[in-house]
mmCIF file of C-alpha atoms in Angstrom:
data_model
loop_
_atom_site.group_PDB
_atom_site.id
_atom_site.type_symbol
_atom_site.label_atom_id
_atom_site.label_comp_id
_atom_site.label_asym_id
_atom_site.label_seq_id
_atom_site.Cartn_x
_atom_site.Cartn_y
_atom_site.Cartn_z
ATOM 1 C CA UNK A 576 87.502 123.129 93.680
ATOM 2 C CA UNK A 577 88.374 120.442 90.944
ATOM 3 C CA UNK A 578 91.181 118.124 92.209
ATOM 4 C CA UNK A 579 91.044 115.368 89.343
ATOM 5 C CA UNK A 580 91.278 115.382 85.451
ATOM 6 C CA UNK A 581 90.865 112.123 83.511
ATOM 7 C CA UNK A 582 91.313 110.945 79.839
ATOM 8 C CA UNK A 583 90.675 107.565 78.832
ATOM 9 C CA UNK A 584 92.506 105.358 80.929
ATOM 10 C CA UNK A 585 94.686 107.925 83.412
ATOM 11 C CA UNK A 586 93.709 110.375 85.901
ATOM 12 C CA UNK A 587 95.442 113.161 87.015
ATOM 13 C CA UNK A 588 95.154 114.093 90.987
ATOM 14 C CA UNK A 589 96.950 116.997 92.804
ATOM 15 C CA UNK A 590 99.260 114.810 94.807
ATOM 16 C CA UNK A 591 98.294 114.027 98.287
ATOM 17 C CA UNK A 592 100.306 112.312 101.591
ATOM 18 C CA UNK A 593 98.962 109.136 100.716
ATOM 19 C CA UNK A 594 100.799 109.071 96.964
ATOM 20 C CA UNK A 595 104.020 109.741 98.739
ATOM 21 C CA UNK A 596 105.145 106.346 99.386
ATOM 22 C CA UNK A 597 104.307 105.562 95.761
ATOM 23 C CA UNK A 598 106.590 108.014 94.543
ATOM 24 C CA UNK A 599 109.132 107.223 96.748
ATOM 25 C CA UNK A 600 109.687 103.647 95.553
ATOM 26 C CA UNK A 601 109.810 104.748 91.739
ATOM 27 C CA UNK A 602 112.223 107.556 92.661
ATOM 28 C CA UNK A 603 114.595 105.262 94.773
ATOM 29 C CA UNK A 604 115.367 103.087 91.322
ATOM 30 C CA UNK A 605 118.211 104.186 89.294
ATOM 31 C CA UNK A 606 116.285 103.357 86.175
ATOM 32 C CA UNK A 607 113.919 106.398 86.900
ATOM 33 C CA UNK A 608 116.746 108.397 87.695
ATOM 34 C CA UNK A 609 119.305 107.763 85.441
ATOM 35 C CA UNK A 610 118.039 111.100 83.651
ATOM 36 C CA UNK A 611 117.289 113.429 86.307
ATOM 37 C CA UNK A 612 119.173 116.074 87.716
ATOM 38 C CA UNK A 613 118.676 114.671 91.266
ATOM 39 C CA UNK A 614 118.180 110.374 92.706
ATOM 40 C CA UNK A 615 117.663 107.449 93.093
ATOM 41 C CA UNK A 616 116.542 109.419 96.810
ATOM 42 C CA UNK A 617 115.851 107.640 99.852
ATOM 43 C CA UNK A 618 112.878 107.383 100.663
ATOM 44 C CA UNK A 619 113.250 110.169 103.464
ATOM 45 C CA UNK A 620 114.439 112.388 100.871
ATOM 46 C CA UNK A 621 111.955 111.852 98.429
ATOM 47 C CA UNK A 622 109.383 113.091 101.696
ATOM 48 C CA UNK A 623 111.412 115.327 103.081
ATOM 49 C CA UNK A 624 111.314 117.462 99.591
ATOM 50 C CA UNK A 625 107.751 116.415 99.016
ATOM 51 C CA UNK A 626 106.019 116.433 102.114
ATOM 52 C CA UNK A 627 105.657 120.746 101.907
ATOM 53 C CA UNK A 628 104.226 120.830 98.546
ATOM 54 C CA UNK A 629 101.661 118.628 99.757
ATOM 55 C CA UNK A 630 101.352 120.528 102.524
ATOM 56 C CA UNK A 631 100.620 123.580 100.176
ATOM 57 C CA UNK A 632 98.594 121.855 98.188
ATOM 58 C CA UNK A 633 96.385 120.586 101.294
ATOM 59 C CA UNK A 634 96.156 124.142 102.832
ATOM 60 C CA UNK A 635 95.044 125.904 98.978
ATOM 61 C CA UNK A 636 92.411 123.327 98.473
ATOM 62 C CA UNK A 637 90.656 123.524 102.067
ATOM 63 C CA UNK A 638 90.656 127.693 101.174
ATOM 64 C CA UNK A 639 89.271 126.431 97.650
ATOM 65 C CA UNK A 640 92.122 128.077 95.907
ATOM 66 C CA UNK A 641 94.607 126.951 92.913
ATOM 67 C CA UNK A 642 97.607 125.774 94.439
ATOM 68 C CA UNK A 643 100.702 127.279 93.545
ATOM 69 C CA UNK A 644 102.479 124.357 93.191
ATOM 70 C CA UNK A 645 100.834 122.349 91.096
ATOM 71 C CA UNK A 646 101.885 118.419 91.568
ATOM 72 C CA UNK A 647 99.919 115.865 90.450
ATOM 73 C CA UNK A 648 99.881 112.313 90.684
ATOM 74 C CA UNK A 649 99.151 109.865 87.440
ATOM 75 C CA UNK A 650 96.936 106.590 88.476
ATOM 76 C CA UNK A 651 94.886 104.173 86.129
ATOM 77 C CA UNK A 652 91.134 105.341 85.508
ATOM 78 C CA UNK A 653 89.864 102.160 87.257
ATOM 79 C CA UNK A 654 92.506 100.089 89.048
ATOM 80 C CA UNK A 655 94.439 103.045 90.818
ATOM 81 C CA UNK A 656 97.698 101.712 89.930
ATOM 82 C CA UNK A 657 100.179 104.125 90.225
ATOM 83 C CA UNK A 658 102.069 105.574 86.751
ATOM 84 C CA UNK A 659 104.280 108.109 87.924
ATOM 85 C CA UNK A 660 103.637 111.947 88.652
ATOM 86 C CA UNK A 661 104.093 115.422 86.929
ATOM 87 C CA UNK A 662 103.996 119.144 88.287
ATOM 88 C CA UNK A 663 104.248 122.460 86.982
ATOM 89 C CA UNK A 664 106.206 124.623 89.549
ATOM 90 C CA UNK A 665 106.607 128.632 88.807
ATOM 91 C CA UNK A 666 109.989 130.561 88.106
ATOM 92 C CA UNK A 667 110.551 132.620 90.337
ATOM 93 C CA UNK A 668 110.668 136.907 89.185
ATOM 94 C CA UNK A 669 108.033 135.170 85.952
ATOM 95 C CA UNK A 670 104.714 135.009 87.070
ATOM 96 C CA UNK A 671 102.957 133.193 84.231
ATOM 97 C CA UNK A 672 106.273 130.773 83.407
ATOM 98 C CA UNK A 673 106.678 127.204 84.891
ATOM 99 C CA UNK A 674 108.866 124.806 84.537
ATOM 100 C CA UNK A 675 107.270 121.099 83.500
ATOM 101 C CA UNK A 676 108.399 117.846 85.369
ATOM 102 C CA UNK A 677 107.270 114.384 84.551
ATOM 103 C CA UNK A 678 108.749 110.599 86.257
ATOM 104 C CA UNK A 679 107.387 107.547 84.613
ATOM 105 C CA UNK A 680 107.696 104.536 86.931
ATOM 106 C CA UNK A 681 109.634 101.764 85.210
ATOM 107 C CA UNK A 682 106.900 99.832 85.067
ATOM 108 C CA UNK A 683 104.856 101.870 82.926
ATOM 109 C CA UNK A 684 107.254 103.062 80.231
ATOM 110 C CA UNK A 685 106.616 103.105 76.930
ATOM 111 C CA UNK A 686 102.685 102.868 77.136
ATOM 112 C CA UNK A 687 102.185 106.754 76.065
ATOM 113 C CA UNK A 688 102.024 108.376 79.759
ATOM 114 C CA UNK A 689 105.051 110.438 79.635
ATOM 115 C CA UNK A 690 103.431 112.108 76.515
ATOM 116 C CA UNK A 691 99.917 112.066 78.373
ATOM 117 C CA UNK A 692 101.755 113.792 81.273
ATOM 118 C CA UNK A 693 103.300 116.371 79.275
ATOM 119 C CA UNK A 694 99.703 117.201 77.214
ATOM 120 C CA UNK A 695 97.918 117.335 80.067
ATOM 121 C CA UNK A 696 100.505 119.790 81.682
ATOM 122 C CA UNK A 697 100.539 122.042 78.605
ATOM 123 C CA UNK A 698 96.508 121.890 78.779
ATOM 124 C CA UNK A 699 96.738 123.169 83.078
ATOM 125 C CA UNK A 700 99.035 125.768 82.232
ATOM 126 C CA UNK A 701 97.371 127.347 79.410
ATOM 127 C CA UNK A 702 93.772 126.411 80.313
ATOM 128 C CA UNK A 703 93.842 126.468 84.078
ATOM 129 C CA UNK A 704 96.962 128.928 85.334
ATOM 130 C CA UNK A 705 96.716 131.348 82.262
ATOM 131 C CA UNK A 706 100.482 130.799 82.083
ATOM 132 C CA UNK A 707 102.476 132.368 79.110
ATOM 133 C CA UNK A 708 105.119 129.958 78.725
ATOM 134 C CA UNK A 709 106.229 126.675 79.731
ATOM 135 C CA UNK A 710 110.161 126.202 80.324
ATOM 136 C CA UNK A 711 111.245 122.638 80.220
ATOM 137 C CA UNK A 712 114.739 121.061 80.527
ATOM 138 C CA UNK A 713 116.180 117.364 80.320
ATOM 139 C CA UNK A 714 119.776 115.735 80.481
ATOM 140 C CA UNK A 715 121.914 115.163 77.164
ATOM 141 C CA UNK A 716 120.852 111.565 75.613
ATOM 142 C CA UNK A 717 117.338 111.313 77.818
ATOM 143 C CA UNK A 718 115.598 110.751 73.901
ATOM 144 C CA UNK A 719 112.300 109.892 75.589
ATOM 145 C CA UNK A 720 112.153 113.373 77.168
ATOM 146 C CA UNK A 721 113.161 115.502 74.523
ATOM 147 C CA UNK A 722 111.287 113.457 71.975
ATOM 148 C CA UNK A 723 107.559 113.821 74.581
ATOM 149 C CA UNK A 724 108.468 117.920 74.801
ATOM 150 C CA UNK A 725 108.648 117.986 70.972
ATOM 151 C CA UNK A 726 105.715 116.350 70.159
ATOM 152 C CA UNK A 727 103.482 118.397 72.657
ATOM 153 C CA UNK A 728 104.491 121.664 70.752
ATOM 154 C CA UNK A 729 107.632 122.595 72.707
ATOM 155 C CA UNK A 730 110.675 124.659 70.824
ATOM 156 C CA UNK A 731 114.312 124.163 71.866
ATOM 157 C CA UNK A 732 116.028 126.783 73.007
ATOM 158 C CA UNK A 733 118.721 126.037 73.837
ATOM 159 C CA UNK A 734 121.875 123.959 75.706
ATOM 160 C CA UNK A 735 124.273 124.520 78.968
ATOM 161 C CA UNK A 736 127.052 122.966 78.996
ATOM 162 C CA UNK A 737 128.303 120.779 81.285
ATOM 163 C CA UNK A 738 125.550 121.403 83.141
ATOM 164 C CA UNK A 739 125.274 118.045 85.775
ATOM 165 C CA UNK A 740 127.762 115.579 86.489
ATOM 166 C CA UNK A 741 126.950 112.066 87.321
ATOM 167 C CA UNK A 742 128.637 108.691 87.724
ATOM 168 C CA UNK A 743 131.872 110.621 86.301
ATOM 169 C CA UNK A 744 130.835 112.137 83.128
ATOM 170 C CA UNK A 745 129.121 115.602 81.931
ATOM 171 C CA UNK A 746 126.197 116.428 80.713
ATOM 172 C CA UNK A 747 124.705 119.239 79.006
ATOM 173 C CA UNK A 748 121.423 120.481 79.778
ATOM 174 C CA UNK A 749 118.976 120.922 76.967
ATOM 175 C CA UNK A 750 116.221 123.672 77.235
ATOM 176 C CA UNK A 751 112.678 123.915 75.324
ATOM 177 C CA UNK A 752 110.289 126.538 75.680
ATOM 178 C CA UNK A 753 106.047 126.232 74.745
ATOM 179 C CA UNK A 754 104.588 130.010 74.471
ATOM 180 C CA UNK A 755 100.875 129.981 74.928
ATOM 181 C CA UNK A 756 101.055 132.600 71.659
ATOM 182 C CA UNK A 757 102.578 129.590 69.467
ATOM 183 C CA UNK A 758 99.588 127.131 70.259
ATOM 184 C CA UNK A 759 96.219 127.560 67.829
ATOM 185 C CA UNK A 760 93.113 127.997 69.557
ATOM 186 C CA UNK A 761 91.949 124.996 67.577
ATOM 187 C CA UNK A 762 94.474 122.962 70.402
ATOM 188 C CA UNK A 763 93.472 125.142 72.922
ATOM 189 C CA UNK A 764 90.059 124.177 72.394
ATOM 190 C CA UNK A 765 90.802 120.412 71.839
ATOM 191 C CA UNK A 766 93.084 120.017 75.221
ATOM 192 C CA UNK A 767 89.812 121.637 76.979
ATOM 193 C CA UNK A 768 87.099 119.373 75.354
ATOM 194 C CA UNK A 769 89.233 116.518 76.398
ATOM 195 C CA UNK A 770 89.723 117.645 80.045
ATOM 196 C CA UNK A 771 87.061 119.652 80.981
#
């Protein structure tokens, strides 16, 4: 069973115990979080919500199966430094829809792996699950997010309101969509030359 994918300088690993304490530090800065609908965590909260998907992930690979919950962790190529992590994790009542995550650590923004996160995730749900669509959200004013969704192909779709509330203001939730039917085989192909 494949566990890594790598392009040029990244690789992508399904997320193991040992990458916890990684993620914990980046998701225990506000900087990280100021975006996301949950954080800065503790770093018993960040394991406590982590820890099972590992655990999933651990038991699917030993029966040589896909996991379900696909988390991954984003390292460099050759020095192992950590960049941050991404998952795809299924709607419930859809099979074949999943809703794409992706956390930059501070200390790699702006260097393009936010937007490597997100291609690689549309290339594991088209190319790997079979999925139909990809769902993705972000917080009014994150411009980095919404600006990575749109250039891997994602549609908006949409917008709750006041949809979070944090450090005592509102904001709307903004929702984009990929369908597997709106991508050309021609990227199709391209995403699996690059990671296959």
């Amino acid at each position: 069973m494949r566990q890594k994918w790598s392009r040029e300088d990244i690789v992508f690993n399904y997320c193991a115990e040992a990458d916890l304490k990684d993620i914990s530090s980046m998701l225990s800065k506000e900087s990280v979080c100021k975006y996301l609908f949950f954080g800065p965590n503790t770093e018993e909260d960040t394991m406590a919500y982590f820890l099972p998907l590992v655990n999933s992930i651990d038991e699917s690979l030993k029966e040589n199966k896909i996991p379900d919950l696909s988390v991954f962790t984003i390292r460099g190529r050759d020095s192992g430094e950590f960049m941050g992590q991404c998952a795809l994790l299924p709607i419930e009542f859809t099979n074949g829809n999943y809703l794409i995550g992706y956390q930059i650590d501070d200390t790699q923004w702006r260097k393009g792996y936010g937007s490597a996160a997100c291609e690689f995730l549309v290339y594991y749900a088209f190319n790997v699950l079979d999925a139909f669509r990809i769902t993705g959200d972000c917080a009014e004013g994150n411009l980095g997010s919404e600006k990575t969704m749109i250039k891997s192909g994602f549609k908006p779709e949409g917008r709750q309101k006041k949809y979070w509330f944090n450090e005592g203001k509102w904001y709307d939730r903004l929702l984009f969509s990929l369908l597997k039917g709106d991508i050309t085989e021609q990227r199709l192909q391209a995403l699996k030359n690059r990671y296959e």
